[in-house]
Every structure is written in C-alpha cells, then in structure tokens.
GROMACS .gro file of C-alpha atoms in nm:
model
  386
    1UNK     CA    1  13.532  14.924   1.786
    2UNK     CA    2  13.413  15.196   2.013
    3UNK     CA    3  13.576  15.323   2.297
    4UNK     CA    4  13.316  15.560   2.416
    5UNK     CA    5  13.051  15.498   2.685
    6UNK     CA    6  12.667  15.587   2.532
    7UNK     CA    7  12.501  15.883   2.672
    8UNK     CA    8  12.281  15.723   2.913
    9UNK     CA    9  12.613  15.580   3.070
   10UNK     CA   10  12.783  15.890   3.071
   11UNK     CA   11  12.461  16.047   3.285
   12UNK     CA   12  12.445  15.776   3.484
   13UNK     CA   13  12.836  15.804   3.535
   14UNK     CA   14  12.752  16.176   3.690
   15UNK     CA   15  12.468  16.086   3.888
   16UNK     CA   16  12.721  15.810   4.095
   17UNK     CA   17  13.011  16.052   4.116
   18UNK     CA   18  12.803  16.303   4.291
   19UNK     CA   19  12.605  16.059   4.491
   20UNK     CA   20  12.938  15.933   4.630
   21UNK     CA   21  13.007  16.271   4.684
   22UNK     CA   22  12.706  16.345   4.885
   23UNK     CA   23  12.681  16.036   5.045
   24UNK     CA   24  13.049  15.867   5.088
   25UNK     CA   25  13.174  16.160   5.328
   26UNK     CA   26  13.513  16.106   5.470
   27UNK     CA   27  13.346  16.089   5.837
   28UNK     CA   28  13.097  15.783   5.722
   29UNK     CA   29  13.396  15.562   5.567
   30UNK     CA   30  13.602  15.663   5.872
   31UNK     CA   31  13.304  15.530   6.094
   32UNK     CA   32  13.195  15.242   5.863
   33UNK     CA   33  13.602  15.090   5.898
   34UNK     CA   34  13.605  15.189   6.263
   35UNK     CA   35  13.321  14.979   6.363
   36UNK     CA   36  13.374  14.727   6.091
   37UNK     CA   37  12.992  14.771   6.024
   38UNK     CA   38  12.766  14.992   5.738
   39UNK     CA   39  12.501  15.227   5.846
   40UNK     CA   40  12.175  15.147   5.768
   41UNK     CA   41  12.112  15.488   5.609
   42UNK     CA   42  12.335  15.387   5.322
   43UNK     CA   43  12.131  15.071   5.196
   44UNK     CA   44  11.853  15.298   5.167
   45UNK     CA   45  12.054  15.597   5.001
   46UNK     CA   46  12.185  15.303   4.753
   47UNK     CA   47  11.764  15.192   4.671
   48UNK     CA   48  11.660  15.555   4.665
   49UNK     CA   49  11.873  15.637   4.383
   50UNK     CA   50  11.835  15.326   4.181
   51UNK     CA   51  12.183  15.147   4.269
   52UNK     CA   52  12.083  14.869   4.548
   53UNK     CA   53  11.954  14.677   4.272
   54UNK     CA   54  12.152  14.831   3.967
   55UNK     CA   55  12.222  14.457   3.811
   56UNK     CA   56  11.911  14.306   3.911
   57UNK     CA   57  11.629  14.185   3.687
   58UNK     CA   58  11.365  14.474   3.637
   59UNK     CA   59  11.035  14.240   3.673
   60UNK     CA   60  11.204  14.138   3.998
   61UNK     CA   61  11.257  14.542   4.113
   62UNK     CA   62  11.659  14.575   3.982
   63UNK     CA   63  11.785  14.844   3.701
   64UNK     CA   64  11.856  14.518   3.468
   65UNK     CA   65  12.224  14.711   3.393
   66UNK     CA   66  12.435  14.566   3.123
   67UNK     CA   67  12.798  14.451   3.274
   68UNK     CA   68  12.978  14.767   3.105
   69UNK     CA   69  12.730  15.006   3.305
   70UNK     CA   70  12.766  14.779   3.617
   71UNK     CA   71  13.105  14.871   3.554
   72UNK     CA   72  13.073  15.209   3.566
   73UNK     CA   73  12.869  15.223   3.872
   74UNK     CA   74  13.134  15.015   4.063
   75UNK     CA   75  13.410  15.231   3.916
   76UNK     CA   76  13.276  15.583   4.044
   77UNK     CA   77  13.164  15.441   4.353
   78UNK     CA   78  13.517  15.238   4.456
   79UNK     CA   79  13.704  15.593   4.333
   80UNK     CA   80  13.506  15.711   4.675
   81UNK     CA   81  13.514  15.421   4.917
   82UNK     CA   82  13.578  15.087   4.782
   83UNK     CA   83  13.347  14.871   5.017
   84UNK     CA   84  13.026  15.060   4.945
   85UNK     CA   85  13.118  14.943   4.575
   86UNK     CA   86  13.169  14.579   4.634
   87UNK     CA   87  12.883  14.584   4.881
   88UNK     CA   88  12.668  14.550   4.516
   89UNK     CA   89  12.921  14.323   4.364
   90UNK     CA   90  12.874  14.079   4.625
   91UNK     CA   91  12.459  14.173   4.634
   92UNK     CA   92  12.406  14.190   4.291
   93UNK     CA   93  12.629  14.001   4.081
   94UNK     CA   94  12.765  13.710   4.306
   95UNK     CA   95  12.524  13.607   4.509
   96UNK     CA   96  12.153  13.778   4.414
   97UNK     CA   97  12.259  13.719   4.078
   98UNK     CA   98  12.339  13.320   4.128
   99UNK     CA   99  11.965  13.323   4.231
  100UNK     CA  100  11.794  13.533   3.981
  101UNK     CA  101  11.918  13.302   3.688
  102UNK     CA  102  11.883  12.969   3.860
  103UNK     CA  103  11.655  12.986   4.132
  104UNK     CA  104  11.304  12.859   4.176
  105UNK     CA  105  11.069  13.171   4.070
  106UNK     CA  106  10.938  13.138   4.448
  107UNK     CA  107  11.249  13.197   4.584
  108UNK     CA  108  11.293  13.502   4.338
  109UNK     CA  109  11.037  13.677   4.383
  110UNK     CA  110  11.048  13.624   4.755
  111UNK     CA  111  11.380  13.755   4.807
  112UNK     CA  112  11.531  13.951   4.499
  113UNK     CA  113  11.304  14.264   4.543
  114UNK     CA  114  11.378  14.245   4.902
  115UNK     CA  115  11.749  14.299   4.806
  116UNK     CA  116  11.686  14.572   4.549
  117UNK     CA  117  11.493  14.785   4.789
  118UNK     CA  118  11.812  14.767   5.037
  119UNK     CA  119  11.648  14.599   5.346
  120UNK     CA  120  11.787  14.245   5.278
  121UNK     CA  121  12.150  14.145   5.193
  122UNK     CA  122  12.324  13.847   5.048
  123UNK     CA  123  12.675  13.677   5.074
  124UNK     CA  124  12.790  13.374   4.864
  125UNK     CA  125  12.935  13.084   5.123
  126UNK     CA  126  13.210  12.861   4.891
  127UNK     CA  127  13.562  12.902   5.080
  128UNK     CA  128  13.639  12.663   5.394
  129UNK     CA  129  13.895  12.628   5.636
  130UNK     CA  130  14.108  12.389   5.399
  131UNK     CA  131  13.945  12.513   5.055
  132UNK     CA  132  14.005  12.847   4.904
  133UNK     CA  133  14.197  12.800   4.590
  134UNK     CA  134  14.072  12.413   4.569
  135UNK     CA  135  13.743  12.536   4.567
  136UNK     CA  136  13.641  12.162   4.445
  137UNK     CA  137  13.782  12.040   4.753
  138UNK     CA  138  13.519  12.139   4.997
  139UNK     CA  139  13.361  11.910   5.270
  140UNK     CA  140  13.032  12.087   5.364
  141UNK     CA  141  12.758  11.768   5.250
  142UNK     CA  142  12.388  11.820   5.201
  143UNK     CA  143  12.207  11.480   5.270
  144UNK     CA  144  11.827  11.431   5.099
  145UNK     CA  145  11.605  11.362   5.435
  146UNK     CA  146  11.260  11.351   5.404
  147UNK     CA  147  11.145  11.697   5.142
  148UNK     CA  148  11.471  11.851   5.190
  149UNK     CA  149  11.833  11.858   5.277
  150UNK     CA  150  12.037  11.843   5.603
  151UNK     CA  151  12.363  12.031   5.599
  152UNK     CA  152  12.677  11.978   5.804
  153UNK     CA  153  13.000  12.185   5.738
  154UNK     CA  154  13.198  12.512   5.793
  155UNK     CA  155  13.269  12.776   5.577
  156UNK     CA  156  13.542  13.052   5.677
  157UNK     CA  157  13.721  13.337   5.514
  158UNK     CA  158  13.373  13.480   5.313
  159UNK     CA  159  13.215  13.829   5.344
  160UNK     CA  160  12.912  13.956   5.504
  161UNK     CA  161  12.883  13.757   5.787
  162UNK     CA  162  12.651  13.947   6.038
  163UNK     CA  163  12.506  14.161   5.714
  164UNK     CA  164  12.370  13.901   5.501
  165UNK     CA  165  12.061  13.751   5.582
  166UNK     CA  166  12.084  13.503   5.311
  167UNK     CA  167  12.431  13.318   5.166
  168UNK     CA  168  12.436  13.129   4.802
  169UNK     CA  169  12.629  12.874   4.989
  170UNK     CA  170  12.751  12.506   4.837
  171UNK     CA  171  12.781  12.185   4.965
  172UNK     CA  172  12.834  11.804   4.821
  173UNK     CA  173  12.541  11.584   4.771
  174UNK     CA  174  12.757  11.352   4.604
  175UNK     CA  175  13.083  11.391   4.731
  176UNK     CA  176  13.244  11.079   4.504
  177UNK     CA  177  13.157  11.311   4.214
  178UNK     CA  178  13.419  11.610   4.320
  179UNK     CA  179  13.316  11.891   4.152
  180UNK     CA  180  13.039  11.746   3.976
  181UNK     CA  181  12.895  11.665   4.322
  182UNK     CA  182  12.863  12.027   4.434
  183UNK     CA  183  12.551  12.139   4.497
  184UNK     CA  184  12.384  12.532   4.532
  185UNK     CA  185  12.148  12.594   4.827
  186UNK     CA  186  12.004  12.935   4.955
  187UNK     CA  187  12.104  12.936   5.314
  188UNK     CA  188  11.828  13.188   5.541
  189UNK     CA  189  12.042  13.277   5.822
  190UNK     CA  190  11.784  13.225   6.102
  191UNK     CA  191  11.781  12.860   6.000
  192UNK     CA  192  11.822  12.673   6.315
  193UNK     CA  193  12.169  12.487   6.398
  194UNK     CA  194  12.399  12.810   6.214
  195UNK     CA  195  12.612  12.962   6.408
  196UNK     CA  196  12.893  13.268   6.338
  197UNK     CA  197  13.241  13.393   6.380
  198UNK     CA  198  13.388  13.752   6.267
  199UNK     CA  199  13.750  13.791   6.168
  200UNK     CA  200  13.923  14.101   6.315
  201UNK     CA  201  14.087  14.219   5.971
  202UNK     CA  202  14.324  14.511   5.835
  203UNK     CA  203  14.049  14.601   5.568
  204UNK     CA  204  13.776  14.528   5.401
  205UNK     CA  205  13.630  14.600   5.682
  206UNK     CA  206  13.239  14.665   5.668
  207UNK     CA  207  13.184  14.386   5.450
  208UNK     CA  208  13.259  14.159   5.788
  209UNK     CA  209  13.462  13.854   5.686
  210UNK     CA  210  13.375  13.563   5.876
  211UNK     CA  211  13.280  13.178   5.887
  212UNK     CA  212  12.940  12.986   5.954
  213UNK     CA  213  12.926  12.669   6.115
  214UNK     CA  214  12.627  12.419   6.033
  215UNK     CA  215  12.537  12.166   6.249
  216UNK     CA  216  12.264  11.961   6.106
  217UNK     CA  217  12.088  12.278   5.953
  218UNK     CA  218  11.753  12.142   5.784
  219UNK     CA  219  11.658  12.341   5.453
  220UNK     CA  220  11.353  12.214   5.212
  221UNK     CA  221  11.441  12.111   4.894
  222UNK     CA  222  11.270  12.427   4.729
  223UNK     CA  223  11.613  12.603   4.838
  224UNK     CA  224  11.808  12.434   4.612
  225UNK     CA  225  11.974  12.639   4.295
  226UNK     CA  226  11.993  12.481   3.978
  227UNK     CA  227  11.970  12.102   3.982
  228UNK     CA  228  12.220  11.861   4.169
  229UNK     CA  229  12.584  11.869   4.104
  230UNK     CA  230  12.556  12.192   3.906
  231UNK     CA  231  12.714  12.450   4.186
  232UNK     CA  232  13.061  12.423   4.080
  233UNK     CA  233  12.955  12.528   3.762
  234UNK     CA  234  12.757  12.822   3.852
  235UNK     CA  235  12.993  12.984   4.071
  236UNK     CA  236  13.264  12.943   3.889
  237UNK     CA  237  13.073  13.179   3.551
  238UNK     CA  238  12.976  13.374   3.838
  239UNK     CA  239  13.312  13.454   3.963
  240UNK     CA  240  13.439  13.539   3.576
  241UNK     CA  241  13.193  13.813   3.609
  242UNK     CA  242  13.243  13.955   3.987
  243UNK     CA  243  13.622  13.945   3.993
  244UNK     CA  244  13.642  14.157   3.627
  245UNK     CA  245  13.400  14.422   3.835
  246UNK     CA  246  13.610  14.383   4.156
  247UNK     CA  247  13.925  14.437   3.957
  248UNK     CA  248  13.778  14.705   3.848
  249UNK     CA  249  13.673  14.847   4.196
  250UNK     CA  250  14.050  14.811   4.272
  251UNK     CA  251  14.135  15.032   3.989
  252UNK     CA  252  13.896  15.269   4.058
  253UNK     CA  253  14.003  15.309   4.435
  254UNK     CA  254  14.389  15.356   4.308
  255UNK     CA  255  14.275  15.611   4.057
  256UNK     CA  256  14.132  15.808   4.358
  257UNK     CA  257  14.415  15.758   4.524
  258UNK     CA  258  14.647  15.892   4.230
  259UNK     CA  259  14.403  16.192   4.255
  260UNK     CA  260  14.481  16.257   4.614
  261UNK     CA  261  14.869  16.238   4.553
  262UNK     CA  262  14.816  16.438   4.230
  263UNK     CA  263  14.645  16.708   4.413
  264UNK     CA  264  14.889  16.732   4.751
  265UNK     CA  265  15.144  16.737   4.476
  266UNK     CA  266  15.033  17.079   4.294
  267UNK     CA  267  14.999  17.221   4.661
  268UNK     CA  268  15.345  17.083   4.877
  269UNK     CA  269  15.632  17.298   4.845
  270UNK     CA  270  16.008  17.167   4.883
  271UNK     CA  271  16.291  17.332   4.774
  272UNK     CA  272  16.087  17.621   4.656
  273UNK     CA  273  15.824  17.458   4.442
  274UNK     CA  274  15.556  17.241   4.435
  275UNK     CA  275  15.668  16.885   4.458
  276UNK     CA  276  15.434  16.766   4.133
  277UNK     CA  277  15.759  16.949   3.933
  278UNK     CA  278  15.998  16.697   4.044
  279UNK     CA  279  16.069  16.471   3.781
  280UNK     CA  280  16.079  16.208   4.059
  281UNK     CA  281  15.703  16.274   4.169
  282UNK     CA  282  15.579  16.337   3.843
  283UNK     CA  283  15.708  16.011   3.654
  284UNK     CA  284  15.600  15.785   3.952
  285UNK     CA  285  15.229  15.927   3.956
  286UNK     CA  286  15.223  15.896   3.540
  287UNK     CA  287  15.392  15.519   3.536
  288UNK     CA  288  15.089  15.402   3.754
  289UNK     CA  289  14.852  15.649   3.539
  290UNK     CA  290  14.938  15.453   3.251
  291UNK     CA  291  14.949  15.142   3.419
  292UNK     CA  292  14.579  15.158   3.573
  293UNK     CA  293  14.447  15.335   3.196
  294UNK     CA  294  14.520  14.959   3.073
  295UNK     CA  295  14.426  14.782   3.336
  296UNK     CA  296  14.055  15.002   3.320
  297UNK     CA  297  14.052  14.922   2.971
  298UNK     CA  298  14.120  14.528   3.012
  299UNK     CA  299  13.823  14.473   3.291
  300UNK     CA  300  13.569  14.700   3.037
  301UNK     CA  301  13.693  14.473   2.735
  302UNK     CA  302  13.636  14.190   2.944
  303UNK     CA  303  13.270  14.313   3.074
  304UNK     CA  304  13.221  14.427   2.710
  305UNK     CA  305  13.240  14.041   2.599
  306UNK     CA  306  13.005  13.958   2.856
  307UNK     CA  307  12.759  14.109   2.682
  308UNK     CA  308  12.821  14.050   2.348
  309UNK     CA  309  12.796  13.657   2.480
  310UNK     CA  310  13.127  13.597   2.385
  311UNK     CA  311  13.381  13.382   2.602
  312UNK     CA  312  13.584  13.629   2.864
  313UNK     CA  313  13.700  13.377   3.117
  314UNK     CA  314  14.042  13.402   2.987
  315UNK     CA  315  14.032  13.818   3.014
  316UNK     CA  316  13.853  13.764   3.392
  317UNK     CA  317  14.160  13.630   3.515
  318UNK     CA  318  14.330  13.880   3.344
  319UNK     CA  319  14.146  14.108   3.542
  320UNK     CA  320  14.203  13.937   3.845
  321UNK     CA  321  14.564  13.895   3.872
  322UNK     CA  322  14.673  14.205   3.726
  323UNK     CA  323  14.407  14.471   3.846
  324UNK     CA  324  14.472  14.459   4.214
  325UNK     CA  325  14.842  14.441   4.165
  326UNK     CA  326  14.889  14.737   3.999
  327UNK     CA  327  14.624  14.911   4.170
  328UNK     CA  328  14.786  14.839   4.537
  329UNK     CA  329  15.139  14.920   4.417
  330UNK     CA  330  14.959  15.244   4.268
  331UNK     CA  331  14.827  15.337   4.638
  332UNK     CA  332  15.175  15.261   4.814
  333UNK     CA  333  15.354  15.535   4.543
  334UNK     CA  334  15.066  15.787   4.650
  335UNK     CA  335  15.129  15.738   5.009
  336UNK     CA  336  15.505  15.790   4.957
  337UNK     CA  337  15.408  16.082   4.711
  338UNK     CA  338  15.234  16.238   5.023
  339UNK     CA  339  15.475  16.131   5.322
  340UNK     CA  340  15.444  16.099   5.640
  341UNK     CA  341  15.093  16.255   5.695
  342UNK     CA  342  14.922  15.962   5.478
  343UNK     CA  343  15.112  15.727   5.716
  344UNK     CA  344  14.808  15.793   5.976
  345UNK     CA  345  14.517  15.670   5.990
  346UNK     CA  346  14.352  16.009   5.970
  347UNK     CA  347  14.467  16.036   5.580
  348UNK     CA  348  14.238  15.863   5.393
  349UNK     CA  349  14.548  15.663   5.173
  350UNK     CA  350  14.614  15.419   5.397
  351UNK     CA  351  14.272  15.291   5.423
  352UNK     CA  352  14.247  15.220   5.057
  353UNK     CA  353  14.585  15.062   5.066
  354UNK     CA  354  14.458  14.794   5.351
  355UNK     CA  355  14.109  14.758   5.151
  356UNK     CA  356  14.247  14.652   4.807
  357UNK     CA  357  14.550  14.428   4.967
  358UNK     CA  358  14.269  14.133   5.070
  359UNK     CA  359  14.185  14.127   4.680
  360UNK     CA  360  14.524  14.004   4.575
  361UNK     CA  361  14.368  13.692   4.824
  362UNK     CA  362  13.992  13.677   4.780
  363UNK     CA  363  13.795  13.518   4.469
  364UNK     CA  364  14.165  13.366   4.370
  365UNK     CA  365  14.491  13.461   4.397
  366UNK     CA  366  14.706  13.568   4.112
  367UNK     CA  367  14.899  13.261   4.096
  368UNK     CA  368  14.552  13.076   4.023
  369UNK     CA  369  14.495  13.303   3.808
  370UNK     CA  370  14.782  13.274   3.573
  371UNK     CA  371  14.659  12.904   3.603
  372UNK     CA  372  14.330  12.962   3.443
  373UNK     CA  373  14.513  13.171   3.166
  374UNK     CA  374  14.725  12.899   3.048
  375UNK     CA  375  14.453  12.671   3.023
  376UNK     CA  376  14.276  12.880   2.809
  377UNK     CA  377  14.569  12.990   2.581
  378UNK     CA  378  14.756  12.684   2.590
  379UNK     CA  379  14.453  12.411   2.658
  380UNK     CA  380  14.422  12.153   2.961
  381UNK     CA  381  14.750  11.944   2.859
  382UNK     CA  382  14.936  12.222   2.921
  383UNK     CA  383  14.819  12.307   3.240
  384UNK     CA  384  15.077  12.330   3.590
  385UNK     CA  385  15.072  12.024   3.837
  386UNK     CA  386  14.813  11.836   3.638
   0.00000   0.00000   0.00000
C-alpha cells in the first residue's frame, strides 16, 4: 500500500499552493464574502492555469484528473479560501460531471468546454423546501408535452444561484415510482417561467445559496440526463464522490487554520514566553493535528477506491460526517488559541469557522450519514426507522 502521492501530484501540489498564494489574497476573500459574489478575474485565473476544468474529460477541454489528484487540488486550494475550492467541486464533480457521463454528446460538447474555460458555471438543483435529507421526497414533476418536458416546482437551500447558468436539477416524471420516478434534466437558466431568490447566510458566501421557482418552464427532451427514472441514482454516486472531496476541503481549511494558530503561537508572549510553550496551547493544537491527519487520510482512502473501481460509499459517509466535525471544532480551538483579535471579522479565523459550519448541513447531515454507514456494515434490515 502506498502512502505517497506520484511526482506529477506532488508538482501539481506546488503549482496550487502558490497559485492560491498569488491569487487567494486576504483582500479578494475579504471582498468575495463581503459582497457574497466571486470576481470574474478568478474564473479566468482558475482556466489559465489548468484548474477550471481540472476533473473534466480532456476531449471535452478538462485535465481528466484522477479523484486522488482532484483531491489534492481541492486540499491546497480550501487551506487558502475554502469557497474558491468547492467552486470546482460543485463545477466539476457534481454537476459538470453528472453531464459529462450521462448526457447527450450535444449537450456535452455544447456546454462542458464552456465550463472548463471558466466563462460558464453549473449548480446541481435536488433540495426543496420540504426535502433535504428525504431527497426521494421531492415534488418538482416534469410532464412529456409535445418533444419535451414542462416543469413545475421549487427548489431552495442549493448553491450558485445567480452564478450558474446551468443547474443538473431533478424532477418526477413518475411520481408513483418515488425514487425510481426521479428524473435528471439540464436546466439553462434563461429558460422562460424561472425565477430566483438569494439567502442572506453566515458563510459560504460566494457560492450564493438560494432557490428557483419554475412555473411551467418548457425544456426539449434533448435536456434530459440519463433515461427516465434514473436521477436518484445518479446523484446519489455523485454525491459519494463530492462530499469525500468537500470533506476534504473542510480539512484542508482547518489545517490552515491550525497553521495560523500555530504561527501566532511561536510569536504571542504571556507570562514571559511564547504561548506555543504552554502545555495548554500546545496539546490543543496537536489533538486536532492528529485528529485532521486521519481524517485527510480517510477522504484520500476513500478517493483512492474511487479509482481503483472499488465500492467507497460506505467510506463517503465516513467522510461526510466526520470531516467537517472535526475540522470546525479544529477552527473554534484556533480562534481561542489566538483570542480576542480572531473574534473580528478582520482575522481571517472566523471566516473559515462560518464557511465550514453549513457543511455539517449541506449534501447530508451527519446523522444521515451514520444512516448510510449502518446500511452498509450491517445491511438494509438493520437499518433506523425502516
């Protein structure tokens, strides 16, 4: 078993660090949360240096990355600013990556390049007012008129509203099936009869959580994914595969933030030395050290199963429910580590603290979670409430 990344993804590890570096100042993220929108300059900063489409297929203008070096591009870049990195989670994996493996080649070559080069985006569109953890439970329909389908519905609580010109969004086209009734459709955002709302949150912020409202929204059949009835089924792989990486983006984000503790540490003076000396600093900073080390290696076991082609949905939930717990109660010890100046919103702490919190929600709680676990160590007769 090797534990080492290859070469090429030890470069490529570099190349991110210092393009975070370069690009990721402190004033951009400030701005970026501020407005609760990204710069433009940044989609094409991503492109230009081979990242906008970094899991994409290569005939259809992406990097074609394996899921480990996904992994390590999301890593570097959530150590710096954890939105830019699940900016291409949501781009590349969730949603542009729902349509490169079952989309019409039309619709892929259309619109995949488009989001490699930076100058379109993509959101997925599952989660409804009374649906997040039921995801099987949603009302949206699509009805067959004429060559194509008429959808009616809301969906709320999903990211990129106002950024994504296109959402991977799913509706029932034969709602008396449940969750074998759910259907994939590529929703274009200028479609006539959507409308939008924007959520005010705490973080998260430039990826602009929202809800769409369709009233009668007419879409030709060629913008259906996969064949009828298979959504569920699709997002559902899907997710196994974004929530390891965005487990990982939280675990890369409290790793930076360990760093920032580590290093006002070494410098703050109390009592005549420097604060890191304190058995009481020290242990707390190592305890979540060790904590996130595991946690790292857990999401790059999972992603290394991935592509081996052997089963990781048990390990993605993992992932899920563990990551962002550790890494948020690893940010709250490095604001206390620093005090009272990472209290303000001028310290960069707190930001990372509201940013990874909405992950202990999104793409299933830890309590589902723990749900999907048992079912796959203990089988379906064993699972809660059923």
């Amino acid at each position: 078993m090797e534990f080492d990344f290859s070469e090429e993804q030890e470069a490529l590890k570099s190349s991110v660090r210092e393009f975070a570096r370069r690009e990721l100042t402190p004033e951009r993220i400030r701005k970026w949360d501020e407005h609760a929108e990204f710069e433009p300059e940044i989609f094409h900063a991503l492109a230009s240096n081979g990242l906008a489409g970094i899991a994409l297929p290569p005939e259809l203008g992406g990097q074609g990355a394996d899921s480990v070096t996904t992994g390590v591009v999301i890593e570097e870049l959530s150590k710096v600013d954890f939105n830019v990195a699940n900016l291409l989670i949501i781009d590349n994996v969730l949603s542009a990556g729902i349509l490169a493996e079952y989309g019409s080649q039309s619709l892929k070559s259309r619109i995949i390049p488009e989001v490699a080069r930076g100058v379109r985006h993509m959101g997925i569109a599952l989660t409804e007012p009374h649906a997040g953890s039921d995801a099987a439970n949603i009302k949206t329909k699509a009805i067959r008129r004429g060559s194509g389908y008429v959808i009616t519905g809301e969906k709320a609580s999903i990211s990129m509203v106002g950024l994504a010109d296109y959402f991977v969004l799913f509706a029932k086209t034969s709602p008396e099936r449940g969750a074998h009734g759910i259907s994939a459709f590529l929703l274009p955002m200028d479609a006539g009869g959507v409308k939008t709302y924007s959520f005010n949150d705490m973080g998260y912020r430039p990826l602009r959580r929202g809800g769409i409202v369709l009233n009668d929204v007419e879409i030709p059949e060629e913008n259906l994914i996969g064949k009828e009835g298979e959504g569920f089924g699709i997002v559902m792989r899907q997710f196994d595969y974004s929530k390891t990486l965005l487990s990982l983006a939280c675990v890369g984000a409290a790793i930076g933030a360990l760093e920032v503790a580590s290093e006002y540490a070494k410098e703050r003076v109390a009592f005549g030395r420097p604060i890191l000396k304190f058995e009481g600093v020290q242990f707390r900073l190592v305890e979540h050290y060790t904590k996130l080390s595991a946690a790292r290696l857990l999401c790059y076991n999972t992603l290394w199963l991935r592509d081996k082609g052997k089963p990781f949905t048990k390990e993605a939930a993992m992932c899920k429910w563990w990551g962002p717990r550790a890494s948020v109660e690893a940010v709250h010890d490095s604001i206390i580590t620093v005090g009272n100046a990472a209290y303000s919103r001028d310290y960069p702490l707190e930001k990372r603290l509201r940013d990874i919190l909405g992950i202990e929600i999104g793409d299933g709680t830890a309590d589902i979670q723990k749900i999907v676990v048992s079912r796959e160590l203990y089988g379906r007769d064993f699972v809660p409430y059923r």
